[in-house]
PDB file of C-alpha atoms in Angstrom:
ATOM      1  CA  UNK A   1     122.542 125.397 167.251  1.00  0.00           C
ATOM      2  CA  UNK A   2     125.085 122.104 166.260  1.00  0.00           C
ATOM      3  CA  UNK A   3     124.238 120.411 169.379  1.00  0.00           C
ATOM      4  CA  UNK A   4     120.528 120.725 168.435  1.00  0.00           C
ATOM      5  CA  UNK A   5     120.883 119.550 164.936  1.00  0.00           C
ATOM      6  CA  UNK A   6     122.761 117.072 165.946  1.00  0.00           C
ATOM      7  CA  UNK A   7     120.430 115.829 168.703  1.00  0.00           C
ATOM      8  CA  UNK A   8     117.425 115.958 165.837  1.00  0.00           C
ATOM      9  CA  UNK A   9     120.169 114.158 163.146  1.00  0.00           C
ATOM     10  CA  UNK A  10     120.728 111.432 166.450  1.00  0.00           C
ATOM     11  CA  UNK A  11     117.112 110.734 166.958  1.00  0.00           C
ATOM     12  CA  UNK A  12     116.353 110.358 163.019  1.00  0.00           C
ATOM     13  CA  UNK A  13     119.027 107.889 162.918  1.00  0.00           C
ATOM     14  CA  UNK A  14     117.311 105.828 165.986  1.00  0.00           C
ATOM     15  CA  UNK A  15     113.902 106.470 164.407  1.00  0.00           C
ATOM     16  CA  UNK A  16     115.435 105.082 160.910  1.00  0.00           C
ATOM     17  CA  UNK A  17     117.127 101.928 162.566  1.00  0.00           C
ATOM     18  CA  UNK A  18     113.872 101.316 164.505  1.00  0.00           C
ATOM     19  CA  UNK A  19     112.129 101.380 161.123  1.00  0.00           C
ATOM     20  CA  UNK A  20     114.447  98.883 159.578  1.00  0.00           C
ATOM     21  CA  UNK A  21     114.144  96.315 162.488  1.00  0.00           C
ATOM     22  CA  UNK A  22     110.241  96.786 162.007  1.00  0.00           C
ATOM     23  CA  UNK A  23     110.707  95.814 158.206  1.00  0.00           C
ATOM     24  CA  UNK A  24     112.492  92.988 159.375  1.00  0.00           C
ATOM     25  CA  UNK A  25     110.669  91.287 161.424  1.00  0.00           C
ATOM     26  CA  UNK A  26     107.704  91.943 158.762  1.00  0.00           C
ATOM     27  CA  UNK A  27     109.435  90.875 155.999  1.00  0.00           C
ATOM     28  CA  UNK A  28     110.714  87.558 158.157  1.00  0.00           C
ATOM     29  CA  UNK A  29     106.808  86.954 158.994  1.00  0.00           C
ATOM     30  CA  UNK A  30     105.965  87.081 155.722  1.00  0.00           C
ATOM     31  CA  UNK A  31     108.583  84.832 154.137  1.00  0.00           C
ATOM     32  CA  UNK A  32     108.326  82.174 157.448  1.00  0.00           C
ATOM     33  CA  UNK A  33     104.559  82.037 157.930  1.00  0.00           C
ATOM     34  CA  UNK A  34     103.324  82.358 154.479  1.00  0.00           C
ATOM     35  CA  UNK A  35     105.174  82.462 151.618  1.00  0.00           C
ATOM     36  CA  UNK A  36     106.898  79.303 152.220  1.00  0.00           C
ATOM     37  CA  UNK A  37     104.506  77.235 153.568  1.00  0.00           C
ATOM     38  CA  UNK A  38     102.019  77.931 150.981  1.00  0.00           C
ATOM     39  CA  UNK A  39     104.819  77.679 148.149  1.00  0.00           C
ATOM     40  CA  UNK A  40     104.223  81.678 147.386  1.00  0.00           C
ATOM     41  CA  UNK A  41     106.978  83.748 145.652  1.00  0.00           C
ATOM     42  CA  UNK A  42     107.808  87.158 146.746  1.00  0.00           C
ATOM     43  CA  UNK A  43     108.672  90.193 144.706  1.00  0.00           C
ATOM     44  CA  UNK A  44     111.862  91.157 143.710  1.00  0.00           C
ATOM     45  CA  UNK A  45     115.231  89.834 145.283  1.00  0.00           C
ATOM     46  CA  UNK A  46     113.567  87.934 147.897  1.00  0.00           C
ATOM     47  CA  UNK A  47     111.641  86.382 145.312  1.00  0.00           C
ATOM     48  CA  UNK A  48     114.737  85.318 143.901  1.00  0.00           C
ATOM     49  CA  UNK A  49     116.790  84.330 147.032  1.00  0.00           C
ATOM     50  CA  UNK A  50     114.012  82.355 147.157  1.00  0.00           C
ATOM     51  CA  UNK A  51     113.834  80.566 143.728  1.00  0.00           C
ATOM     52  CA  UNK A  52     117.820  79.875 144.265  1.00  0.00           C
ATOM     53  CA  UNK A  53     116.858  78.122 147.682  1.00  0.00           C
ATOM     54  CA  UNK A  54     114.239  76.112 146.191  1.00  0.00           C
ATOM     55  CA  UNK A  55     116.662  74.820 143.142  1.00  0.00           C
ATOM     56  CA  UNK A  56     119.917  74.490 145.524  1.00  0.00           C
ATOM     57  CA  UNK A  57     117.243  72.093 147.484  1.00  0.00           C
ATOM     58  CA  UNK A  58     116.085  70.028 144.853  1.00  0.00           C
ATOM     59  CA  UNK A  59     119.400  69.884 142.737  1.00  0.00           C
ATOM     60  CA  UNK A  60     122.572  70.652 144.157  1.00  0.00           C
ATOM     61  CA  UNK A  61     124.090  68.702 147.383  1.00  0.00           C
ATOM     62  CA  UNK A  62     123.607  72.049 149.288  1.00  0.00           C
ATOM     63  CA  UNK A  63     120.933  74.196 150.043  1.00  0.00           C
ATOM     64  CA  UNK A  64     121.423  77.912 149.876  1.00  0.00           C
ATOM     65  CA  UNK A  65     119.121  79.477 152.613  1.00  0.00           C
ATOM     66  CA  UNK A  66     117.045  82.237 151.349  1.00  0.00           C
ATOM     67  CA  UNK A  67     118.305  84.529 154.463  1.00  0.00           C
ATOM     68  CA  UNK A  68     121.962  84.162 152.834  1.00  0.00           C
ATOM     69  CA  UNK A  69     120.627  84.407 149.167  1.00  0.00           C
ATOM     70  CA  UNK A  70     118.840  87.855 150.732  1.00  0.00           C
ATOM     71  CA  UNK A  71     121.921  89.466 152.099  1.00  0.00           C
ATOM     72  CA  UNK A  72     124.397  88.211 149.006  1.00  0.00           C
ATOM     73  CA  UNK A  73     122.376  89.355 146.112  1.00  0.00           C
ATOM     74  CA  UNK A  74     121.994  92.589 147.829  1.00  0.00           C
ATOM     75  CA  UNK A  75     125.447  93.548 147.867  1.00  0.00           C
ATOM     76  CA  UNK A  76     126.041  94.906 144.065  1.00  0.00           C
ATOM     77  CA  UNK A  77     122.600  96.675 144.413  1.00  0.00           C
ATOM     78  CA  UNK A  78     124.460  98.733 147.881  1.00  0.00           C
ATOM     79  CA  UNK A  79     127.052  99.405 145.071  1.00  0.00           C
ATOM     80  CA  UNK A  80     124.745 101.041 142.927  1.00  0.00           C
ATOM     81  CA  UNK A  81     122.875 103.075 145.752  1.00  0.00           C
ATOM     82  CA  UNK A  82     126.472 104.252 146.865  1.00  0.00           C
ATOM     83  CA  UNK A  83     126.631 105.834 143.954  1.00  0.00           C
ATOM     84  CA  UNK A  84     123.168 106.886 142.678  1.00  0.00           C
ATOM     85  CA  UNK A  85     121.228 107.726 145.537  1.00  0.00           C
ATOM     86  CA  UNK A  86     123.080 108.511 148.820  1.00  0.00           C
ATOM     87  CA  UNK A  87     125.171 107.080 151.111  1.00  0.00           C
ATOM     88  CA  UNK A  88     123.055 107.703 154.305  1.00  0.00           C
ATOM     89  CA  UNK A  89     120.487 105.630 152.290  1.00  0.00           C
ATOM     90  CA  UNK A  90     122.219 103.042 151.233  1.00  0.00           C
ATOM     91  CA  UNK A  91     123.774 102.976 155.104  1.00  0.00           C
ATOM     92  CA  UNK A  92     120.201 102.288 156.066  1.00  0.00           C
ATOM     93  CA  UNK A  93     119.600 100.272 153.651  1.00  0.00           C
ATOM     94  CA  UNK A  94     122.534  97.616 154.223  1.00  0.00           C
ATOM     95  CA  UNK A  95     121.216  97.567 158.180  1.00  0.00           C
ATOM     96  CA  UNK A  96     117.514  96.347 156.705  1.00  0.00           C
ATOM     97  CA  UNK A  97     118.717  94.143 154.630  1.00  0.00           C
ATOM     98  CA  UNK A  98     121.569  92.499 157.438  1.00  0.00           C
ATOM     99  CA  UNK A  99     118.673  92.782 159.888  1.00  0.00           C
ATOM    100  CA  UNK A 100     116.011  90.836 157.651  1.00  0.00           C
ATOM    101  CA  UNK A 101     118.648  88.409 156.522  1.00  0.00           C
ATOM    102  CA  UNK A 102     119.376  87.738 160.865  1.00  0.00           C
ATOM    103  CA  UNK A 103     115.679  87.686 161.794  1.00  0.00           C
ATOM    104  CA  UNK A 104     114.744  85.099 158.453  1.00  0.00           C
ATOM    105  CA  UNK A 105     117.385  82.546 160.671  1.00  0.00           C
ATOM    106  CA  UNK A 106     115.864  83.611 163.787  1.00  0.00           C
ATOM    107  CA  UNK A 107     112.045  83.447 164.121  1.00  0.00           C
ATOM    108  CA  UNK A 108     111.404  80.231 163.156  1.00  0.00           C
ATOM    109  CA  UNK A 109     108.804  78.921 160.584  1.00  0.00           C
ATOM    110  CA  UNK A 110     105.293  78.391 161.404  1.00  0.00           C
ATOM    111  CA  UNK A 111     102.694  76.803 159.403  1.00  0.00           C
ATOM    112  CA  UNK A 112      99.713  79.179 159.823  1.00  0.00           C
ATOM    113  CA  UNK A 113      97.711  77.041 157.047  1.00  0.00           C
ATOM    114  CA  UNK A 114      98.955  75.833 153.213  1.00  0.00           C
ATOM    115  CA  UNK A 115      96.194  77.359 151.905  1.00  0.00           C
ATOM    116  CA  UNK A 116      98.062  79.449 148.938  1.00  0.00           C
ATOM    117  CA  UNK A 117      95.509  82.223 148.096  1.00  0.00           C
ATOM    118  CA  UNK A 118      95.684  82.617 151.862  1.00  0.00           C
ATOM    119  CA  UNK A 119      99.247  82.650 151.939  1.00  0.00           C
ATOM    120  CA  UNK A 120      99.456  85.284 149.070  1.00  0.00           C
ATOM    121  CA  UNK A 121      97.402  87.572 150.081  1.00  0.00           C
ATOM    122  CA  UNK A 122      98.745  88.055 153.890  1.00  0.00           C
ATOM    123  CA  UNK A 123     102.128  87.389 152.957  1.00  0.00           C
ATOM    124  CA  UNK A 124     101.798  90.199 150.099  1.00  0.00           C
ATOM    125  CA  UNK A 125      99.866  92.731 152.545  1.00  0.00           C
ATOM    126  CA  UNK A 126     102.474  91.730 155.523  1.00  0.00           C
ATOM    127  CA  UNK A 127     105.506  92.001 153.114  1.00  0.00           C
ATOM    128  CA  UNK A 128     104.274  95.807 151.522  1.00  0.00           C
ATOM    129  CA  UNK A 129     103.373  97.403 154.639  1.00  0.00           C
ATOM    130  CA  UNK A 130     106.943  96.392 156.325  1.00  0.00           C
ATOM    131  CA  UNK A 131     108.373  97.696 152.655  1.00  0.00           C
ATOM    132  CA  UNK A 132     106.003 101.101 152.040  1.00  0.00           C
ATOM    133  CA  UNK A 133     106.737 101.763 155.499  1.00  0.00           C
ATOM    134  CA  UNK A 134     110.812 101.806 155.341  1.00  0.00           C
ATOM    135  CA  UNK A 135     110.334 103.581 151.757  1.00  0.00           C
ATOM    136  CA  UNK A 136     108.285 106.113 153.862  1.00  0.00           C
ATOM    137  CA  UNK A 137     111.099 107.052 156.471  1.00  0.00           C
ATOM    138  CA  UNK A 138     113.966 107.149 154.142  1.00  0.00           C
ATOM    139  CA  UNK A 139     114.581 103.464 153.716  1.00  0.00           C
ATOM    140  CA  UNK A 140     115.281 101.135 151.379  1.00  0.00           C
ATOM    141  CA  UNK A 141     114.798  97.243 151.817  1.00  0.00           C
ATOM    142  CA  UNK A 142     117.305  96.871 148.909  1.00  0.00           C
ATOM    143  CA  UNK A 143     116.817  94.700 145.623  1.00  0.00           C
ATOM    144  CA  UNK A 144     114.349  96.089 143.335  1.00  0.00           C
ATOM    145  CA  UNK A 145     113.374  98.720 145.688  1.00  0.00           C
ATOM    146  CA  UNK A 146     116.857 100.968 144.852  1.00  0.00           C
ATOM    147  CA  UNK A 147     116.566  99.797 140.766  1.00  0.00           C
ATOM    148  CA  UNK A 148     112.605 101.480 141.319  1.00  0.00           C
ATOM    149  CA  UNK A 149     113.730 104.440 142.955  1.00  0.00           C
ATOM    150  CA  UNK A 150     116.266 105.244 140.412  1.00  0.00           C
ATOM    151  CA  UNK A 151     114.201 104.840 137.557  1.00  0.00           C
ATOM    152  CA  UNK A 152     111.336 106.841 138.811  1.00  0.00           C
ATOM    153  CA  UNK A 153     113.719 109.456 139.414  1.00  0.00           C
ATOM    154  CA  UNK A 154     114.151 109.571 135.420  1.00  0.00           C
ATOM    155  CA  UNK A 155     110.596 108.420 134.354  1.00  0.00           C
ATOM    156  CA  UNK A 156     108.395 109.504 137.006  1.00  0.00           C
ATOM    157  CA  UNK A 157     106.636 105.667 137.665  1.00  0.00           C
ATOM    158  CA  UNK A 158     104.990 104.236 141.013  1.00  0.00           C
ATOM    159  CA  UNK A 159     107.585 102.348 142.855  1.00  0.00           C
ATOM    160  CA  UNK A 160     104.155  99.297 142.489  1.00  0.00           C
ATOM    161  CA  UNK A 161     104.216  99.507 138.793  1.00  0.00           C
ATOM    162  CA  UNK A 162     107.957  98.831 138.349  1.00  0.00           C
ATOM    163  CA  UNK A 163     107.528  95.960 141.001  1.00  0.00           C
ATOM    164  CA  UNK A 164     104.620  93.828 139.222  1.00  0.00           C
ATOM    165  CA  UNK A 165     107.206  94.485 135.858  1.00  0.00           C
ATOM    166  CA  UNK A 166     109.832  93.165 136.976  1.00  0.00           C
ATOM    167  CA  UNK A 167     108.160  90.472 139.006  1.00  0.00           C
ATOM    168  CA  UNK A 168     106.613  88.850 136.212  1.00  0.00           C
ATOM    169  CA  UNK A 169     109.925  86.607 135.488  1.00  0.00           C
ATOM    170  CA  UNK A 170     109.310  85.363 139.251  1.00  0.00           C
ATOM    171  CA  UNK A 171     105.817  84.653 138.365  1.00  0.00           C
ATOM    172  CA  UNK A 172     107.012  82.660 135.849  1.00  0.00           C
ATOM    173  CA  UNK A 173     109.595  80.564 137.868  1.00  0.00           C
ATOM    174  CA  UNK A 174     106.752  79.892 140.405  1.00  0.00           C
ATOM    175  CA  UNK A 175     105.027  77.954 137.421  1.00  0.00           C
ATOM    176  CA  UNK A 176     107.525  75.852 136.125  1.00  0.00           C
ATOM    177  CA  UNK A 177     108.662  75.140 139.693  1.00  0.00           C
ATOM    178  CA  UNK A 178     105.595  74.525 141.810  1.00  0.00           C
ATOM    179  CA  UNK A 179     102.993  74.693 138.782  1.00  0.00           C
ATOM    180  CA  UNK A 180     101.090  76.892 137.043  1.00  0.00           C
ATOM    181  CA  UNK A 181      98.028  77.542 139.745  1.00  0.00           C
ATOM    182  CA  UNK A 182     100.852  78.664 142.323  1.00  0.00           C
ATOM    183  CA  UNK A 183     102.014  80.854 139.579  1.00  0.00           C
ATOM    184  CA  UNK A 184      98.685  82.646 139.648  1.00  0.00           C
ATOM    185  CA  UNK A 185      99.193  82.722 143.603  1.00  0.00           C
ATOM    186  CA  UNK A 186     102.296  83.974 143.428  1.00  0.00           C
ATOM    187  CA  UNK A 187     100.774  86.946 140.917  1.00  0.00           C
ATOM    188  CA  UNK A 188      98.376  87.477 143.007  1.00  0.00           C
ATOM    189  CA  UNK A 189     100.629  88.313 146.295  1.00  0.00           C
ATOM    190  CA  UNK A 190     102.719  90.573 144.412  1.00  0.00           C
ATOM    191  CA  UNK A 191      99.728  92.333 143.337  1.00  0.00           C
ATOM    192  CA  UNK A 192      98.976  92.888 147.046  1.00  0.00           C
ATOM    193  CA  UNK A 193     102.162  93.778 148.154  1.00  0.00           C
ATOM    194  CA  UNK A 194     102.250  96.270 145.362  1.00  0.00           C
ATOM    195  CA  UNK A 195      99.007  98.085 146.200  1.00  0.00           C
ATOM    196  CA  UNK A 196     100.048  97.984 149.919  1.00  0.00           C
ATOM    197  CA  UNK A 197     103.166  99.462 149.574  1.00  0.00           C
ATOM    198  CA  UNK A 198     101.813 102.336 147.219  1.00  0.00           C
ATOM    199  CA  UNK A 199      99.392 103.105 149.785  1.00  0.00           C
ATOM    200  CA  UNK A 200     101.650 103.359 152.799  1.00  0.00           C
ATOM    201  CA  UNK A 201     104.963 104.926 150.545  1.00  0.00           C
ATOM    202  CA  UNK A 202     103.031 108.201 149.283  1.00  0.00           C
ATOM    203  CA  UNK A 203     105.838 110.245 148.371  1.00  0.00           C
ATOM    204  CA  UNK A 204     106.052 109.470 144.975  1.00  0.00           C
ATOM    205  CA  UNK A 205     102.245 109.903 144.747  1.00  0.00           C
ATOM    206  CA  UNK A 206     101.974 113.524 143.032  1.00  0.00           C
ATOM    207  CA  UNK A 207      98.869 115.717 143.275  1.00  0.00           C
ATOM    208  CA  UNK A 208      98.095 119.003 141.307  1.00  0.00           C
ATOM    209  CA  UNK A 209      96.799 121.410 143.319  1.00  0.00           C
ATOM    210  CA  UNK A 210      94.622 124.563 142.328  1.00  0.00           C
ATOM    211  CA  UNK A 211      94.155 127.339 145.100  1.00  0.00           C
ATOM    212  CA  UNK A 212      91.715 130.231 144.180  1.00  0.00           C
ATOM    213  CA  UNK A 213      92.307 132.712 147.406  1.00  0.00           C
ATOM    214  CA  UNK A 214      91.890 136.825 147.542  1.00  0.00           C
ATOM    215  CA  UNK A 215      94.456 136.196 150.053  1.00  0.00           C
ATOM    216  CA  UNK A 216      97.493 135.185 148.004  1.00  0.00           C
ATOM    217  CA  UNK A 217     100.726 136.470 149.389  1.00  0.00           C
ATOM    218  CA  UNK A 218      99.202 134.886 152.670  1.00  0.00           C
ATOM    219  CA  UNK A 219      98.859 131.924 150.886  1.00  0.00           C
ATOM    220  CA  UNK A 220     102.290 131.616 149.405  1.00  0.00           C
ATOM    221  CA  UNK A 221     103.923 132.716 152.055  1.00  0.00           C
ATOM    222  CA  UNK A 222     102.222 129.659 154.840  1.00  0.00           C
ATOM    223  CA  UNK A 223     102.664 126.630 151.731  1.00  0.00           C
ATOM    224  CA  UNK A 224     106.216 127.471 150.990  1.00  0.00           C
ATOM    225  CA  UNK A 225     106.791 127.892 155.031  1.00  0.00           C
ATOM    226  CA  UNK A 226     105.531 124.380 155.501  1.00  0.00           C
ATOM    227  CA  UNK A 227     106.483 122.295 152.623  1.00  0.00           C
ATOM    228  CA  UNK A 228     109.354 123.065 149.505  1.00  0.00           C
ATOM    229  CA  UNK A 229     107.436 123.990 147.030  1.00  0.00           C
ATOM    230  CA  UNK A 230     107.367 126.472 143.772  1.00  0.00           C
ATOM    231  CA  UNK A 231     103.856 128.452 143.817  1.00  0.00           C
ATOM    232  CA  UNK A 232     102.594 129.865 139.564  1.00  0.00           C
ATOM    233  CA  UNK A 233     100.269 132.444 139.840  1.00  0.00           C
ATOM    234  CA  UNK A 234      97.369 133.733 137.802  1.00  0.00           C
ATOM    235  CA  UNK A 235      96.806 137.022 137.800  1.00  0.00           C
ATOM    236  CA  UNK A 236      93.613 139.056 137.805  1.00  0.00           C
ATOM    237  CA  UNK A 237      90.806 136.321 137.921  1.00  0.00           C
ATOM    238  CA  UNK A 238      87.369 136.793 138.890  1.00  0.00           C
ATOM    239  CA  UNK A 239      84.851 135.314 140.901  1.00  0.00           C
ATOM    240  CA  UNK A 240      81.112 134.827 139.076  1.00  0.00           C
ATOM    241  CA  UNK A 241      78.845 135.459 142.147  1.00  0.00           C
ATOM    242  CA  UNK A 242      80.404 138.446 143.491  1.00  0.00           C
ATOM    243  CA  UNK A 243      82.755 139.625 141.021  1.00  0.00           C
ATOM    244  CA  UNK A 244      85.671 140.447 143.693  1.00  0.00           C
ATOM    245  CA  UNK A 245      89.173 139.741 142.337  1.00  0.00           C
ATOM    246  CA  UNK A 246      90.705 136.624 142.897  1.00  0.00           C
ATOM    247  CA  UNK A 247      94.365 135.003 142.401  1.00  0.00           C
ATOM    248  CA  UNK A 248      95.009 131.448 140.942  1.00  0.00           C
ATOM    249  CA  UNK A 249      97.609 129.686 142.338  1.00  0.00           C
ATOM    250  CA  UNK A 250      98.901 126.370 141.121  1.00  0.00           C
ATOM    251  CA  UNK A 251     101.459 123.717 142.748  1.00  0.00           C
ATOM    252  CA  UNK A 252     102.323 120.486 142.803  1.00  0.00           C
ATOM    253  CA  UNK A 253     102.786 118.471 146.029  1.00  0.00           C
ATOM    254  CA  UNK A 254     103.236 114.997 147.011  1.00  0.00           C
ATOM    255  CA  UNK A 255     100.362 113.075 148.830  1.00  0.00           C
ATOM    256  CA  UNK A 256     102.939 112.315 151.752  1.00  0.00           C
ATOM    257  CA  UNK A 257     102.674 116.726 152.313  1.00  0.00           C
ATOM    258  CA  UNK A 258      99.123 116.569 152.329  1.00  0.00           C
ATOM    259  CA  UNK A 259      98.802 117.075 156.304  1.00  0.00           C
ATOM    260  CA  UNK A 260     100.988 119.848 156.119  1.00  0.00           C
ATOM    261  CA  UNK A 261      99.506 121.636 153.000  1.00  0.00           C
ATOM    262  CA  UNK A 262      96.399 121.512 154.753  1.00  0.00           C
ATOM    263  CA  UNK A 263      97.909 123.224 157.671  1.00  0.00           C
ATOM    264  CA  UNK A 264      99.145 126.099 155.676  1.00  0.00           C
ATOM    265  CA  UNK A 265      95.665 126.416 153.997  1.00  0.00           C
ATOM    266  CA  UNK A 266      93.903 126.803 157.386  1.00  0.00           C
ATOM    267  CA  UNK A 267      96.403 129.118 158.711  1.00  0.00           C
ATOM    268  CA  UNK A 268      96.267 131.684 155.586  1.00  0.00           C
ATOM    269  CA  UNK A 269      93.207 131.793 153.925  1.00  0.00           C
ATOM    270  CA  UNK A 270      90.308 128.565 155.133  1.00  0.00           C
ATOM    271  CA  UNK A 271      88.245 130.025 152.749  1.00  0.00           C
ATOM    272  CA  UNK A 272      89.901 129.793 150.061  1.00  0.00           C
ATOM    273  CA  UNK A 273      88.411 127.485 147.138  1.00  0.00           C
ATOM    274  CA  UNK A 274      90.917 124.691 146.847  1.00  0.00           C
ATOM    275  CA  UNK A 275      90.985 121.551 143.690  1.00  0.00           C
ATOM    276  CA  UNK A 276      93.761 119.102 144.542  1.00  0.00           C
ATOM    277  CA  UNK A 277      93.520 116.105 141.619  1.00  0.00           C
ATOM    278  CA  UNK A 278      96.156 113.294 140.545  1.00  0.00           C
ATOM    279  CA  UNK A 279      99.063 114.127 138.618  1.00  0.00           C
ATOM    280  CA  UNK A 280     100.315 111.392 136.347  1.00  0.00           C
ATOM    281  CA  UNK A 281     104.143 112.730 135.728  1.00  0.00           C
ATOM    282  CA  UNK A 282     105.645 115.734 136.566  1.00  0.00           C
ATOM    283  CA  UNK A 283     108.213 117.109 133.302  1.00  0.00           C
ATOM    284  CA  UNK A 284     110.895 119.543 134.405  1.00  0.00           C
ATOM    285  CA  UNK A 285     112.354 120.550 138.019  1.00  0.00           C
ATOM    286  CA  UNK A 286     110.409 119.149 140.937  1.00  0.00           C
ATOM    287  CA  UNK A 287     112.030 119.468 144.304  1.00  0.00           C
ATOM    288  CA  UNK A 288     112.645 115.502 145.870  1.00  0.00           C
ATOM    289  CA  UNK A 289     114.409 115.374 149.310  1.00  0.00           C
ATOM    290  CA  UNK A 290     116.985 114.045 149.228  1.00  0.00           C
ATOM    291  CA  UNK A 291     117.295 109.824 151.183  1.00  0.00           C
TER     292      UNK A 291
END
């Protein structure tokens, strides 16, 4: 039984490094073929390792590459996710990071076009998928992406929302340092790299979900086998048309255990009536595996 969970924790760990070099040659493609060409900020840290190459440039006798800005502003933030999140995470997370930092130096720039609204938008959709997908496997691509997950841990917030907040101070340096209309650019690729990456990291997306079933220790019994989750039932309801007795059940599961839920559904009761709608916050105990 060790030597099997320890063959599954071995292939995780090459799954999760495969991620990360994924994200890094996203994140390098983004930066290299877009974002600097067309004079585009990103979000976050890179944004920033990127406004500190930009000024080194233009008025100090030495540039500061954004690659190296990357890697050094990083390392307080693996400090923090030491400590507040895990330390297989932030493991992870320092081999993203080192790896985007190395590929940055090694694929060299091309100039796709300078178009900027171009450059934005496929920089921003390049740059979110390679981030929502690391989020997704346990991930993080450091900077603003640990600050995010330990705030929605405490206020419940889309790892998007607390992006585009704290991005608006890069917005801002993109105007005074390339103008005002490549500040509006620059808004408008963090805008798509923070609808991307909601829409490939789902686990923090809740849902509420409503299961009326005559079938409800069946029920209860295939959900909680196939994702960890608490189950509140409603006794003694009825159904209108044929006045059989029903159960209520209500959960709450993230959209990232929807294929699973739906399993458990089809194996207990597929004829059970089913209402799954957005949840805005979640107050109280709720079950988060752990990075």
């Amino acid at each position: 039984m060790e030597d099997l969970q320890r063959l599954i924790e071995r292939h995780q760990y090459i799954g999760k490094a495969g991620t990360a070099f994924i994200y890094a040659i996203l994140v390098s493609m983004a930066v290299n073929f877009f974002w600097t060409p067309g004079h585009i900020y990103s979000s976050g840290v890179t944004g920033l390792a990127q406004l500190i190459t930009t000024l080194t440039g233009r008025y100090a006798p030495i540039q500061l590459s954004t690659a190296l800005m990357l890697f050094v502003l990083n390392v307080p933030l693996f400090v923090v996710a030491w400590f507040k999140i895990g330390k297989r995470f932030t493991f992870f997370t320092f081999i993203s990071v080192a790896l985007a930092s190395v590929m940055m130096r090694v694929m060299q720039p091309v100039t796709l076009t300078h178009d900027p609204l171009i450059c934005a938008i496929f920089g921003g959709a390049i740059n979110g998928l390679g981030t929502g997908l690391a989020l997704r496997y346990g991930i993080s691509t450091g900077g603003l992406d640990i600050v995010g997950i330990v705030l929605r841990k405490k206020t419940g917030s889309k790892m998007g929302t607390i992006n585009i907040l704290f991005n608006a101070l890069i917005v801002i340096a993109a105007g005074f340092v390339f103008g005002w209309p490549y500040a509006l650019y620059s808004a408008i690729g963090l805008v798509v790299n923070a609808r991307v990456m909601d829409m490939v990291y789902t686990r923090q997306q809740l849902l509420q979900v409503m299961i009326v079933t005559g079938r409800p220790k069946s029920v209860i019994d295939s959900v909680q086998n196939h994702v960890r989750r608490g189950i509140t039932i409603v006794h003694d309801a009825e159904g209108a048309y044929h006045h059989d007795e029903k159960e209520i059940l209500f959960t709450v599961i993230s959209r990232y255990e929807m294929y699973e839920f739906r399993e458990a559904m089809e194996e207990s009761d597929p004829r059970a009536f089913v209402s799954i709608t957005e949840t805005m916050r979640v107050m109280g105990h709720f079950y988060e595996p752990k990075l």
